[in-house]
Short mmCIF file of C-alpha atoms in Angstrom, two decimals:
data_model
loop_
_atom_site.label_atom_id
_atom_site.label_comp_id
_atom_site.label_asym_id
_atom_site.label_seq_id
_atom_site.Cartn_x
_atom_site.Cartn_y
_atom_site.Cartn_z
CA UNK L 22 0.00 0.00 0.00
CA UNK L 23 2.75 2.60 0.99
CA UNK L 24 4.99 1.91 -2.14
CA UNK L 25 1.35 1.55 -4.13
CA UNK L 26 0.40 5.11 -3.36
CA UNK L 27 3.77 6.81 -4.25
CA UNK L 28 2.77 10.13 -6.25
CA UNK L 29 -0.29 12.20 -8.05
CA UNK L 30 1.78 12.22 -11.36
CA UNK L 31 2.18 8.13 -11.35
CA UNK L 32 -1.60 7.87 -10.27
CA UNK L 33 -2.85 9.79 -12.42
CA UNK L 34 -0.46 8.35 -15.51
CA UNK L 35 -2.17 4.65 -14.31
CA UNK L 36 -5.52 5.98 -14.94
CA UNK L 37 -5.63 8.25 -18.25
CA UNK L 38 -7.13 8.55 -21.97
CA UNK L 39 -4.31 6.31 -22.83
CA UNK L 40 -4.15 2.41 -22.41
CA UNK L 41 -2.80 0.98 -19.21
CA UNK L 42 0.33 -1.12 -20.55
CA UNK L 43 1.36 -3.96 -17.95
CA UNK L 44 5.08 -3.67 -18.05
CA UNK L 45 7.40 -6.46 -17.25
CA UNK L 46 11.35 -6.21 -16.08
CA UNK L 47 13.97 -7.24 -18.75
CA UNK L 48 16.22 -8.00 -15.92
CA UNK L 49 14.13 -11.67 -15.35
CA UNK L 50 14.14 -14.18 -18.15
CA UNK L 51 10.97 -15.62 -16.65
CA UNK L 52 9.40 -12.78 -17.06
CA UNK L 53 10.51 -12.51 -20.95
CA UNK L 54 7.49 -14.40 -22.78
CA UNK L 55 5.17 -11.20 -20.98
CA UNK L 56 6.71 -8.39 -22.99
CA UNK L 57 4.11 -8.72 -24.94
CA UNK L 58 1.22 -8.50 -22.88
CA UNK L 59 -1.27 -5.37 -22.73
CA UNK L 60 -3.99 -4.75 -21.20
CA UNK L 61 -6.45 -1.90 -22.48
CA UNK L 62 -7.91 -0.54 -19.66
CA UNK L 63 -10.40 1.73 -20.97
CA UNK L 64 -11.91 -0.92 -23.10
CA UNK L 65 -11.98 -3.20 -20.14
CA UNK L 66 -13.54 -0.45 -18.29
CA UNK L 67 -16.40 0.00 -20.41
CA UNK L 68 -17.03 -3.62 -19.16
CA UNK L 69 -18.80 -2.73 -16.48
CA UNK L 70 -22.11 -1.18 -16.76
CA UNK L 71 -22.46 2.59 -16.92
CA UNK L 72 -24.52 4.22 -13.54
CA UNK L 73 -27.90 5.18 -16.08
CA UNK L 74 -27.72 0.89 -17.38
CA UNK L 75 -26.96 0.41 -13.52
CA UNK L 76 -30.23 2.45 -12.42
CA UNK L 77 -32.26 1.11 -15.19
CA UNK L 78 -31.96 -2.41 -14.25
CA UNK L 79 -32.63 -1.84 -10.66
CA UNK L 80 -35.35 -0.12 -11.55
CA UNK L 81 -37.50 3.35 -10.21
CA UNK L 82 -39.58 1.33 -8.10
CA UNK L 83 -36.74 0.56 -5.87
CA UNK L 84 -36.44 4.47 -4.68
CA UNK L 85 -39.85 4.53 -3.96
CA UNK L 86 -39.90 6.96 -0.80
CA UNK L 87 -35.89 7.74 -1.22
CA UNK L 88 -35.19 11.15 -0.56
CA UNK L 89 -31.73 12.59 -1.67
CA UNK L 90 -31.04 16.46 0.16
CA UNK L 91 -28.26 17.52 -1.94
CA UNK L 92 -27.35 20.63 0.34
CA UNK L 93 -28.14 19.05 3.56
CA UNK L 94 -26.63 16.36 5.88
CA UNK L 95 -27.81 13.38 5.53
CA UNK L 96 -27.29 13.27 1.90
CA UNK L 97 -30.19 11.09 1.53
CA UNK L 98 -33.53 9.91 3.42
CA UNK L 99 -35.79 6.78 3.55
CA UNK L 100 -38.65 9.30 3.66
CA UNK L 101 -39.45 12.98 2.84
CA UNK L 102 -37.92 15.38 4.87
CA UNK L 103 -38.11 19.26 4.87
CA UNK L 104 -35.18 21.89 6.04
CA UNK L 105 -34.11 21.89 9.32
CA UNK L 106 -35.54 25.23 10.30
CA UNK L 107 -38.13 26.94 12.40
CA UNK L 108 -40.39 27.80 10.23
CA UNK L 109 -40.44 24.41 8.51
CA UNK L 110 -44.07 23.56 6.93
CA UNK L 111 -46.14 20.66 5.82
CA UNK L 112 -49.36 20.34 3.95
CA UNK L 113 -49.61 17.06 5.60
CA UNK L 114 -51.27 15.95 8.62
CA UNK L 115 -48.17 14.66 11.14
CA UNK L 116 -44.78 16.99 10.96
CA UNK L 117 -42.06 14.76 13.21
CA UNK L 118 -38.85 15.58 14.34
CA UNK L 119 -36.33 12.94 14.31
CA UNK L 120 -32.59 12.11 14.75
CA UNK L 121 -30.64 12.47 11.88
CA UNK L 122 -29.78 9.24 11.48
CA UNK L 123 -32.62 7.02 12.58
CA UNK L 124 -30.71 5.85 15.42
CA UNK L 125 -33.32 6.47 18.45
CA UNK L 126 -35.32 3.69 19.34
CA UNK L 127 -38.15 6.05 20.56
CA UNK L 128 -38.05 7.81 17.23
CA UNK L 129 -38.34 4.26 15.53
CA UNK L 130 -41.82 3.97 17.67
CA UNK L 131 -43.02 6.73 16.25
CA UNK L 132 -42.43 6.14 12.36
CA UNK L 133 -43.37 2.63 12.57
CA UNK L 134 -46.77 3.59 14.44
CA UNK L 135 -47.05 6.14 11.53
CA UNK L 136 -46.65 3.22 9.03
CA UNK L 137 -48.97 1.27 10.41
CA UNK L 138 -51.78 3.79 10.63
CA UNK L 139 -50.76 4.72 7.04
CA UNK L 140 -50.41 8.63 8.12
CA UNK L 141 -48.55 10.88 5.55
CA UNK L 142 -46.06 13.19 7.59
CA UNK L 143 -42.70 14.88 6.68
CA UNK L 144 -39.86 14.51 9.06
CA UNK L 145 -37.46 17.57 10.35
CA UNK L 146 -34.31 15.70 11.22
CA UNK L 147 -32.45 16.97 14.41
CA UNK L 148 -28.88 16.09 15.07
CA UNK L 149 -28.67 15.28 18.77
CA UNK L 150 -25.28 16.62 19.45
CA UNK L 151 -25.73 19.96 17.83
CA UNK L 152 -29.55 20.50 18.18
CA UNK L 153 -30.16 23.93 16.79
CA UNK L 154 -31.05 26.64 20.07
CA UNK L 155 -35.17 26.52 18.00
CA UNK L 156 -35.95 23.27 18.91
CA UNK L 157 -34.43 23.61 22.41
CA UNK L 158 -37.02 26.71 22.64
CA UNK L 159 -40.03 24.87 21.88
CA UNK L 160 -39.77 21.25 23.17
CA UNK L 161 -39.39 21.34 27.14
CA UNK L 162 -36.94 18.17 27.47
CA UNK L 163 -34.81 18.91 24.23
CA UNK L 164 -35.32 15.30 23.38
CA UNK L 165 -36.45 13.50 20.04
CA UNK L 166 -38.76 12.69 18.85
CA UNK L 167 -41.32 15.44 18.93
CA UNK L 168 -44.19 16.20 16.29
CA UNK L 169 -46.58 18.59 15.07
CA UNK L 170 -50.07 16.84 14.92
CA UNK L 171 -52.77 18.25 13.19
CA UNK L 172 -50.27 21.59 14.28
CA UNK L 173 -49.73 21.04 17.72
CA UNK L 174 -47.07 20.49 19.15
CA UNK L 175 -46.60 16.73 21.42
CA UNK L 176 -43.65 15.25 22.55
CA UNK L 177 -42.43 12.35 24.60
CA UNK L 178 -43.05 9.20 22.23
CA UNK L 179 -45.73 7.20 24.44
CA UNK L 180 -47.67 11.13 24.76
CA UNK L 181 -47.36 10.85 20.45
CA UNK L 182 -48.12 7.52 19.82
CA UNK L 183 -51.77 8.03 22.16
CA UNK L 184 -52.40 11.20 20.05
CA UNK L 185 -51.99 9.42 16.93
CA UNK L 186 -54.46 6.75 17.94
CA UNK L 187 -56.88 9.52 19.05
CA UNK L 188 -56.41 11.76 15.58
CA UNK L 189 -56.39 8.52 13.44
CA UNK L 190 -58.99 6.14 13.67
CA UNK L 191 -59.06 4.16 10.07
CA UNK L 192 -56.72 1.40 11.55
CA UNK L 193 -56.40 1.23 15.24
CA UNK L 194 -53.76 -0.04 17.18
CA UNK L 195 -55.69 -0.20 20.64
CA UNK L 196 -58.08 -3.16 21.40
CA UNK L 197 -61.60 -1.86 21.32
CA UNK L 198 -62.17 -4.46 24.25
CA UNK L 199 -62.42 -2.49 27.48
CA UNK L 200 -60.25 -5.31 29.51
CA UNK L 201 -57.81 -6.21 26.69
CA UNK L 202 -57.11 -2.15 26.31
CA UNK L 203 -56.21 -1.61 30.29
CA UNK L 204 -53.88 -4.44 29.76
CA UNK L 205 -52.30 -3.18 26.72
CA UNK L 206 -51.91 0.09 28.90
CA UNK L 207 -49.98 -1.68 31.70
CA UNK L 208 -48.13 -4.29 29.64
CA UNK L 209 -46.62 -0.77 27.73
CA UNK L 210 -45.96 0.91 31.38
CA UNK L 211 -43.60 -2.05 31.68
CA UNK L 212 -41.30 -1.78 28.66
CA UNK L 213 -38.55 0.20 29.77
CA UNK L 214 -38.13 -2.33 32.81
CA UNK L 215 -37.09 -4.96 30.48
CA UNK L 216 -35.32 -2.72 28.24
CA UNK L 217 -33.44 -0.77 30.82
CA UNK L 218 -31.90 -4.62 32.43
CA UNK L 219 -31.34 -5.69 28.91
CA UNK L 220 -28.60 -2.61 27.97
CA UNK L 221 -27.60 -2.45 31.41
CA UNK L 222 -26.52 -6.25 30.72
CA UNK L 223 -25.19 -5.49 27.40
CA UNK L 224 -22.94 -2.42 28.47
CA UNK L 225 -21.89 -4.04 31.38
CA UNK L 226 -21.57 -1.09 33.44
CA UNK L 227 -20.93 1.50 30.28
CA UNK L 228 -24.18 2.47 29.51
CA UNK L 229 -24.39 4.25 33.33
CA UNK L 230 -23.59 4.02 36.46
CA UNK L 231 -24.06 0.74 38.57
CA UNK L 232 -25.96 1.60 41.84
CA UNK L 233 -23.12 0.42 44.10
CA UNK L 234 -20.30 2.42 42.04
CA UNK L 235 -19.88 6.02 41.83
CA UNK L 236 -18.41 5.52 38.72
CA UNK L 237 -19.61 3.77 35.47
CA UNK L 238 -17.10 1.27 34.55
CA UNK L 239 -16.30 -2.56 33.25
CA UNK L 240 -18.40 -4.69 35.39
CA UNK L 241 -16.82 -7.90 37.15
CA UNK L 242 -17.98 -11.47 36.22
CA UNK L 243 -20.16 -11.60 39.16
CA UNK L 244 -21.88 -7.72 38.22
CA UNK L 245 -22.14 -9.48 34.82
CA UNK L 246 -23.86 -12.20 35.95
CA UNK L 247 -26.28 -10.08 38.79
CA UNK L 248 -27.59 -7.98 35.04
CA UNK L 249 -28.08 -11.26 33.05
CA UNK L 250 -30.43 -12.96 35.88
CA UNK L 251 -32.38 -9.29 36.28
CA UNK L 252 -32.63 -9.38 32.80
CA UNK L 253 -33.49 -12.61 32.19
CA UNK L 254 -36.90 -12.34 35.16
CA UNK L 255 -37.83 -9.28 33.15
CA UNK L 256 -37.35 -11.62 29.74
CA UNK L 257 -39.16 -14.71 31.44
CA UNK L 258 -42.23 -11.62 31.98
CA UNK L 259 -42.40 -11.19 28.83
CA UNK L 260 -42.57 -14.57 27.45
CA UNK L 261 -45.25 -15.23 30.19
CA UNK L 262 -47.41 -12.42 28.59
CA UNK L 263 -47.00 -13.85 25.11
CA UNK L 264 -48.68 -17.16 26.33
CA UNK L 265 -51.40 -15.22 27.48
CA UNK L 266 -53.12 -15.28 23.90
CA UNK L 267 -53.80 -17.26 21.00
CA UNK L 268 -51.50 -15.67 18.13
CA UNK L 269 -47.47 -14.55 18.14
CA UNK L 270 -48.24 -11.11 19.72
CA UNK L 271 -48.32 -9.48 22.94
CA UNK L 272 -51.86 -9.26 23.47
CA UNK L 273 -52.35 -12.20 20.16
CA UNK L 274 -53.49 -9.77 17.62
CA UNK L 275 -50.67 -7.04 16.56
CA UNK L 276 -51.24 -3.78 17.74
CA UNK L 277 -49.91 -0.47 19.61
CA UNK L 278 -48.26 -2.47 22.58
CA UNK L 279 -45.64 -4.63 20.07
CA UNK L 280 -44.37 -1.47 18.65
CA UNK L 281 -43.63 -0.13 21.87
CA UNK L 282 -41.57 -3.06 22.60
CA UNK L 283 -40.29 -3.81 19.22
CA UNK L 284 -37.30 -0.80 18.98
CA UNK L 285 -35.61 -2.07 22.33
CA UNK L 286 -35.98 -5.85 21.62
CA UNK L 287 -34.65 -5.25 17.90
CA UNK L 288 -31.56 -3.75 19.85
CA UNK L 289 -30.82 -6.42 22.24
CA UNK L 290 -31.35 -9.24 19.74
CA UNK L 291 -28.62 -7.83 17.74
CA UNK L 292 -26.18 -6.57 20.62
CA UNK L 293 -26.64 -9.24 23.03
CA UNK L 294 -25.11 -12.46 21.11
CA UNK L 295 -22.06 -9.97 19.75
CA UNK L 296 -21.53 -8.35 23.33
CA UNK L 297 -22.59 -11.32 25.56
CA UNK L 298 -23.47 -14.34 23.45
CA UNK L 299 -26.49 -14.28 24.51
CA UNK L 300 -28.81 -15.38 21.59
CA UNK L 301 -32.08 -13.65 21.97
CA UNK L 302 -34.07 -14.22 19.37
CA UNK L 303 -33.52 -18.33 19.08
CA UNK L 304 -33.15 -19.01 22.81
CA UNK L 305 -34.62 -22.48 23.39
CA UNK L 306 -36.13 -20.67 26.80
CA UNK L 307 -37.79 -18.14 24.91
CA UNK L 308 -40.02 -20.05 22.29
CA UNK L 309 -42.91 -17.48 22.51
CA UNK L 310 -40.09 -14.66 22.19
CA UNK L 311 -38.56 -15.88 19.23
CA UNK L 312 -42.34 -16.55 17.36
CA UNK L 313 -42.87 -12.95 18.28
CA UNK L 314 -39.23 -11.57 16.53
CA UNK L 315 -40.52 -13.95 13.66
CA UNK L 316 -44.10 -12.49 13.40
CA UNK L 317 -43.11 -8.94 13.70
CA UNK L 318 -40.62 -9.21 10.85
CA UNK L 319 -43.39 -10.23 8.26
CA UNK L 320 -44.44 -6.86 8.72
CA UNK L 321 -44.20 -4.57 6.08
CA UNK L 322 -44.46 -1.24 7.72
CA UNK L 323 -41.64 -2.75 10.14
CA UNK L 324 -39.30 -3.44 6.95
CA UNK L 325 -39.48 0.33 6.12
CA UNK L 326 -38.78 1.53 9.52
CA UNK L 327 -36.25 -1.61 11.17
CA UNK L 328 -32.28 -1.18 11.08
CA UNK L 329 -30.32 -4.08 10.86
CA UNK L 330 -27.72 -5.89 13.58
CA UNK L 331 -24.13 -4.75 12.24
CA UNK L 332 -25.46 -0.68 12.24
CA UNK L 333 -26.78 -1.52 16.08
CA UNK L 334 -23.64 -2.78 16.65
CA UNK L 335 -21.68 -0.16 15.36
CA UNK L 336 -23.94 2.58 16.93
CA UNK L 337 -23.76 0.37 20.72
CA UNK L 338 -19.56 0.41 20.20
CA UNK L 339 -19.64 3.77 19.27
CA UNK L 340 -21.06 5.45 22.00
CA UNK L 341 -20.41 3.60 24.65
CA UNK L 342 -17.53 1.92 23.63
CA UNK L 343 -18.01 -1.69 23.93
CA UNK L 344 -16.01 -4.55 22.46
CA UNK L 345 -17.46 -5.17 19.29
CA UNK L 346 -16.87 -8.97 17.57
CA UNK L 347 -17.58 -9.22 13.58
CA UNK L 348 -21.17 -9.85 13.14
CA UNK L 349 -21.95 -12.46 10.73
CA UNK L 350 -23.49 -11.07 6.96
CA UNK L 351 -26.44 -12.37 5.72
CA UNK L 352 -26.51 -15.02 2.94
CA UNK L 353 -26.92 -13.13 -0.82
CA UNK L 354 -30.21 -14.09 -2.81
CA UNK L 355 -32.14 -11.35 -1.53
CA UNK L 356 -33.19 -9.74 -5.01
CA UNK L 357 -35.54 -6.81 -4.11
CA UNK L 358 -32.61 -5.43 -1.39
CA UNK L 359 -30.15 -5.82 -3.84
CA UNK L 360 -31.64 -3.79 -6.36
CA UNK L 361 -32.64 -1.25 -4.00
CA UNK L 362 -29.05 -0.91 -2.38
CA UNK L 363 -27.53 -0.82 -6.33
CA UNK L 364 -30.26 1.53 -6.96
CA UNK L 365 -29.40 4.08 -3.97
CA UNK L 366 -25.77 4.06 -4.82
CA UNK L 367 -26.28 5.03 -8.44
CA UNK L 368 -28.71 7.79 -7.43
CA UNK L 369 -26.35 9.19 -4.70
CA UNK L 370 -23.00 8.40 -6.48
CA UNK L 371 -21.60 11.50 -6.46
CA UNK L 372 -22.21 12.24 -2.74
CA UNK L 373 -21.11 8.73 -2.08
CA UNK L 374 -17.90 9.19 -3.61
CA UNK L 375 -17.05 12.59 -2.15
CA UNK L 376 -18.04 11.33 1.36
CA UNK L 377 -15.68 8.31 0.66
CA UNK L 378 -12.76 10.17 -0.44
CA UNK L 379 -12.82 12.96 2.10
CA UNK L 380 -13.24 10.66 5.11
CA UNK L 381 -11.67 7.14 4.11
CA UNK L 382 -8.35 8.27 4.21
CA UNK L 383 -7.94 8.03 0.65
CA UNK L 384 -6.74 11.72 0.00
CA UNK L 385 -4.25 13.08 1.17
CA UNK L 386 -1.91 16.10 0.81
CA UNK L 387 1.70 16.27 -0.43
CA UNK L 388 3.05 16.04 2.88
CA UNK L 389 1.41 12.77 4.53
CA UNK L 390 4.28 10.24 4.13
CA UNK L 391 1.69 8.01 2.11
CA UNK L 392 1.83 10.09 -0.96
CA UNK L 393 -0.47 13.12 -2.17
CA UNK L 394 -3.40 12.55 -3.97
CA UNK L 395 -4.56 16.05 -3.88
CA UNK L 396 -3.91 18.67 -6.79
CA UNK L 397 -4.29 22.49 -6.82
CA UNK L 398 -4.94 23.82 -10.41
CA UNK L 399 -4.36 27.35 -10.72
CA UNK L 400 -4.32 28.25 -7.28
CA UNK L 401 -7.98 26.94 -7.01
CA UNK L 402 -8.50 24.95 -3.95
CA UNK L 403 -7.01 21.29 -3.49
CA UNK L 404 -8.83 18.85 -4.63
CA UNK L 405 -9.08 14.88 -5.36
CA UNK L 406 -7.04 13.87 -8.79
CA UNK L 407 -8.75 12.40 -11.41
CA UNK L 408 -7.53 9.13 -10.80
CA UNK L 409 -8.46 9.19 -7.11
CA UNK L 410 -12.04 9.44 -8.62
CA UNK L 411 -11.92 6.86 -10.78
CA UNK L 412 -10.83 4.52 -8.36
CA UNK L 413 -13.32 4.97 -6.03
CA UNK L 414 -15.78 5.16 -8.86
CA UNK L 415 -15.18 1.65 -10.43
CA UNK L 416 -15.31 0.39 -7.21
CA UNK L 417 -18.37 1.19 -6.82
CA UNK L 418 -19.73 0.35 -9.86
CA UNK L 419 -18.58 -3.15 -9.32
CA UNK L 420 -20.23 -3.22 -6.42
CA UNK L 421 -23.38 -2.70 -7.85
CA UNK L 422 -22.63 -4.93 -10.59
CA UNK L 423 -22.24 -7.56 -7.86
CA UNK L 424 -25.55 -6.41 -6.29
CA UNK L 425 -27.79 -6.57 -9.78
CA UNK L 426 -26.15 -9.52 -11.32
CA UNK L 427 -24.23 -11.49 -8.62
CA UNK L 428 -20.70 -11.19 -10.67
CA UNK L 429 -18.58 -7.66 -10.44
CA UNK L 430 -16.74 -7.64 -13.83
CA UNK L 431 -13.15 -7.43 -14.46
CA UNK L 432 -10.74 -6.48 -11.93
CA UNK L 433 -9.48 -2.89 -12.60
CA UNK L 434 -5.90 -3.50 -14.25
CA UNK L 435 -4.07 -1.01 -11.91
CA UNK L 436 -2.91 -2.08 -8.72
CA UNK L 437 -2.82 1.31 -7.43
CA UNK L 438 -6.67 1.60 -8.23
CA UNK L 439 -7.21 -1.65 -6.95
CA UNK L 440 -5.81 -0.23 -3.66
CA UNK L 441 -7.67 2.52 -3.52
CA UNK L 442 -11.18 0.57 -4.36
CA UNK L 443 -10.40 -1.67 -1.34
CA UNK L 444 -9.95 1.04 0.74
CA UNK L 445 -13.04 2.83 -0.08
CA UNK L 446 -14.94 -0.64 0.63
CA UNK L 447 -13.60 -1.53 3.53
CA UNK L 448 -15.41 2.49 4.54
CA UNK L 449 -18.01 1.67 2.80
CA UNK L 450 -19.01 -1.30 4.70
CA UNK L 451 -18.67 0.64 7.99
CA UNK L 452 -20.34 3.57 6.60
CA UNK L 453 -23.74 2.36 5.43
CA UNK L 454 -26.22 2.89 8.16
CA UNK L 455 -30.25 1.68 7.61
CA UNK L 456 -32.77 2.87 7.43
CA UNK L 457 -30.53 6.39 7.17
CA UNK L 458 -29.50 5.23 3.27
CA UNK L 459 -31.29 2.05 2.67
CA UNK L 460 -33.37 -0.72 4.16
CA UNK L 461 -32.08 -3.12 6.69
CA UNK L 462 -31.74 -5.78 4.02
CA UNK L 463 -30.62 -3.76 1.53
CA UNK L 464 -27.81 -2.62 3.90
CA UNK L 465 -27.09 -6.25 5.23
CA UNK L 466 -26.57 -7.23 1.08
CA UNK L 467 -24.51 -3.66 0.32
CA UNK L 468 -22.31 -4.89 3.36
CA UNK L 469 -22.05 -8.54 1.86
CA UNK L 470 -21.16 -6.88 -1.65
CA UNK L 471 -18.25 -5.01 0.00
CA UNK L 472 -16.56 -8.42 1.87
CA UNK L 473 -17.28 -10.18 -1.67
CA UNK L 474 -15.82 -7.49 -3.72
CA UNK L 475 -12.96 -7.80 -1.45
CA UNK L 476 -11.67 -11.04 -2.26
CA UNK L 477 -11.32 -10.15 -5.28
CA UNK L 478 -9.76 -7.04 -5.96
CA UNK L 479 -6.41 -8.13 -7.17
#
């Protein structure tokens, strides 16, 4: 990599108008019968499909709902958003404030209620460590979510997701049954019991403060134990309520209660077997638990709204910095999140690419010891060469070749390039968050693509 990266001039020379010659030393007679080898690269380029064959093939129906916000960050959205101002307005009935990145679990309650009921809204997103001094003015506790309903103003997400059942009656999510509703009410008062012993187990002592310590920290193996058995009564609850009734759900029939429990559940079953190895959704204790994980993913409105396990993960590690083991990727075959994650790249390719080389590590000025792959043209400002571009670029499109059609086309010719595709896959795979950019099994696939591509970039 560090001899690979040497100079702008010899990167830029590998990737030009010209054909890409594969040179061999006169020094070695083994090497003698390849003088004659070439290799044109811009034939073998051409390959590969273009980005508008690329977007036909996946087709418009995969953006359905796909937002992209080409002066705003995110670059993108799984659902329409407006500027994140004050005086934002919407002709439609719900306006919701959100995090940025579709992180928060109690945000998650709120859109998938909001899917469920079938309620157009547009989203403001917020980002929670820099929320701008407006939205601090008008919601009390300066949390998310928060939304404008039928313009007022209710926050807190159990306060939102009663309003919406009140405002929108075409398909409830409350039993009409006077008995079955106060137990829906108390079963819901109980969630953050078994959610709060399920990340205290899972951060072991990171996510906050143990009450014997004065000081969050790494728990023992006893403390570690002590948060598995609390967690575990509060899990055996829960599985006791799900026998209550015929059908997988909490109360049998799906409604308002499962989506209150669903965001903190779909957390712990994908944190707990990397952090703990504790296997949540398949536990042979659990049967009623797992059915319910099952039922809930069929779904639809939960398939919009769901992230996946390795973006959990990488969220958990990230801010509370806990050990994080490789999660296992998901088996290709998956057609429609294929085409949706090929799709989304070609649409957003050139914020994609920008966003890969500034923060990958792939550009770099003319005095990082790695080589400079920045040029200044007329005393403009520096910017990524040509063939930094390009790189990136037909990585990508292989990618997506790999997505649509389950082969990624010929290996760029240049080493160098080669290098730089790997690295910008490698980020790539880390990068991709859902349902920020894509679906959950869109982003499981585009993850899967990366690892594949991988293997065989040289």
């Amino acid at each position: 990599m560090e001899r690979g990266l040497r100079t702008l001039e010899h990167s830029s020379r590998c990737i030009s108008d010209r054909p890409f010659v594969l040179r061999t030393n006169q020094c070695h007679p083994r090497r003698l019968d390849r003088r004659s080898i070439r290799i044109q690269a811009v034939s073998v380029l051409k390959d590969v499909p273009t980005w508008q064959q690329l977007s036909a093939c996946a087709g418009a129906s995969a953006l359905e709902g796909y937002v992209l916000r080409r002066k705003e960050v995110p670059r993108s959205a799984p659902t329409p958003t407006l500027p994140t101002t004050a005086d934002a307005e919407t002709d439609k009935p719900v306006l919701l404030y959100r995090d940025t990145n579709a992180w928060c679990p109690y945000c998650e309650r709120v859109t998938f209620a909001l899917a469920e009921k079938d309620v157009p809204y547009d989203s403001v997103l917020i980002d929670l460590r820099d929320k701008p001094a407006w939205y601090k003015d008008i919601v009390p506790t300066e949390l998310t979510p928060a939304a404008r309903i039928n313009g007022e103003l209710v926050y807190e997400s159990m306060d939102i997701l009663q309003r919406l059942e009140r405002e929108f009656t075409e398909f409830p999510l409350l039993p009409s049954d006077a008995s079955l509703r106060e137990e829906a009410e108390t079963v819901m008062g109980a969630s953050e019991a078994l959610g709060g012993a399920g990340f205290r187990f899972v951060a072991g002592g990171s996510l906050a403060t143990r009450p014997d310590d004065e000081k969050p920290g790494p728990a023992s193996d006893s403390q570690l134990a002590e948060m598995q058995a609390a967690f575990e009564e509060q899990l055996a609850e829960f599985e006791q309520q799900l026998s209550k009734h015929e059908g997988p759900f909490i109360l049998g029939e799906f409604g308002l209660v499962d989506i209150v429990y669903a965001p903190a559940l779909e957390r712990l079953a994908a944190n707990l077997p990397v952090m703990r190895g504790f296997k949540l959704r398949d536990h042979p204790d659990y049967p009623h638990t797992a059915a319910w994980f099952h039922a809930l993913d069929q779904r639809p409105a939960y398939q919009k709204v769901k992230s996946d396990d390795v973006t959990h993960n990488q969220v958990f590690k990230r801010i509370f910095g806990v050990p994080l083991a490789a999660a296992p990727a998901s088996s290709p075959g998956q057609v429609a999140a294929r085409k949706e994650a090929a799709a989304k790249i070609a649409a957003n390719r050139t914020a994609v690419v920008n966003d890969l080389l500034k923060n990958s590590g792939i550009v770099r000025g003319r005095t990082n010891q790695y080589g400079n792959t920045l040029r200044a043209v007329n005393g403009y400002p520096m910017e990524p060469s040509p063939a930094a571009v390009a790189a990136v670029e037909y990585a990508l499109r292989r990618l997506c070749s790999w997505l649509l059609h389950g082969t990624p086309g010929p290996r760029h010719p240049d080493l160098e390039a080669a290098a730089l595709g790997s690295a910008a896959l490698v980020f790539f795979a880390g990068r991709a968050s859902s349902p920020r950019d894509l679906s959950a099994a869109a982003c499981t696939e585009l993850r899967d693509g990366c690892w594949q591509l991988l293997k065989d970039m040289y």
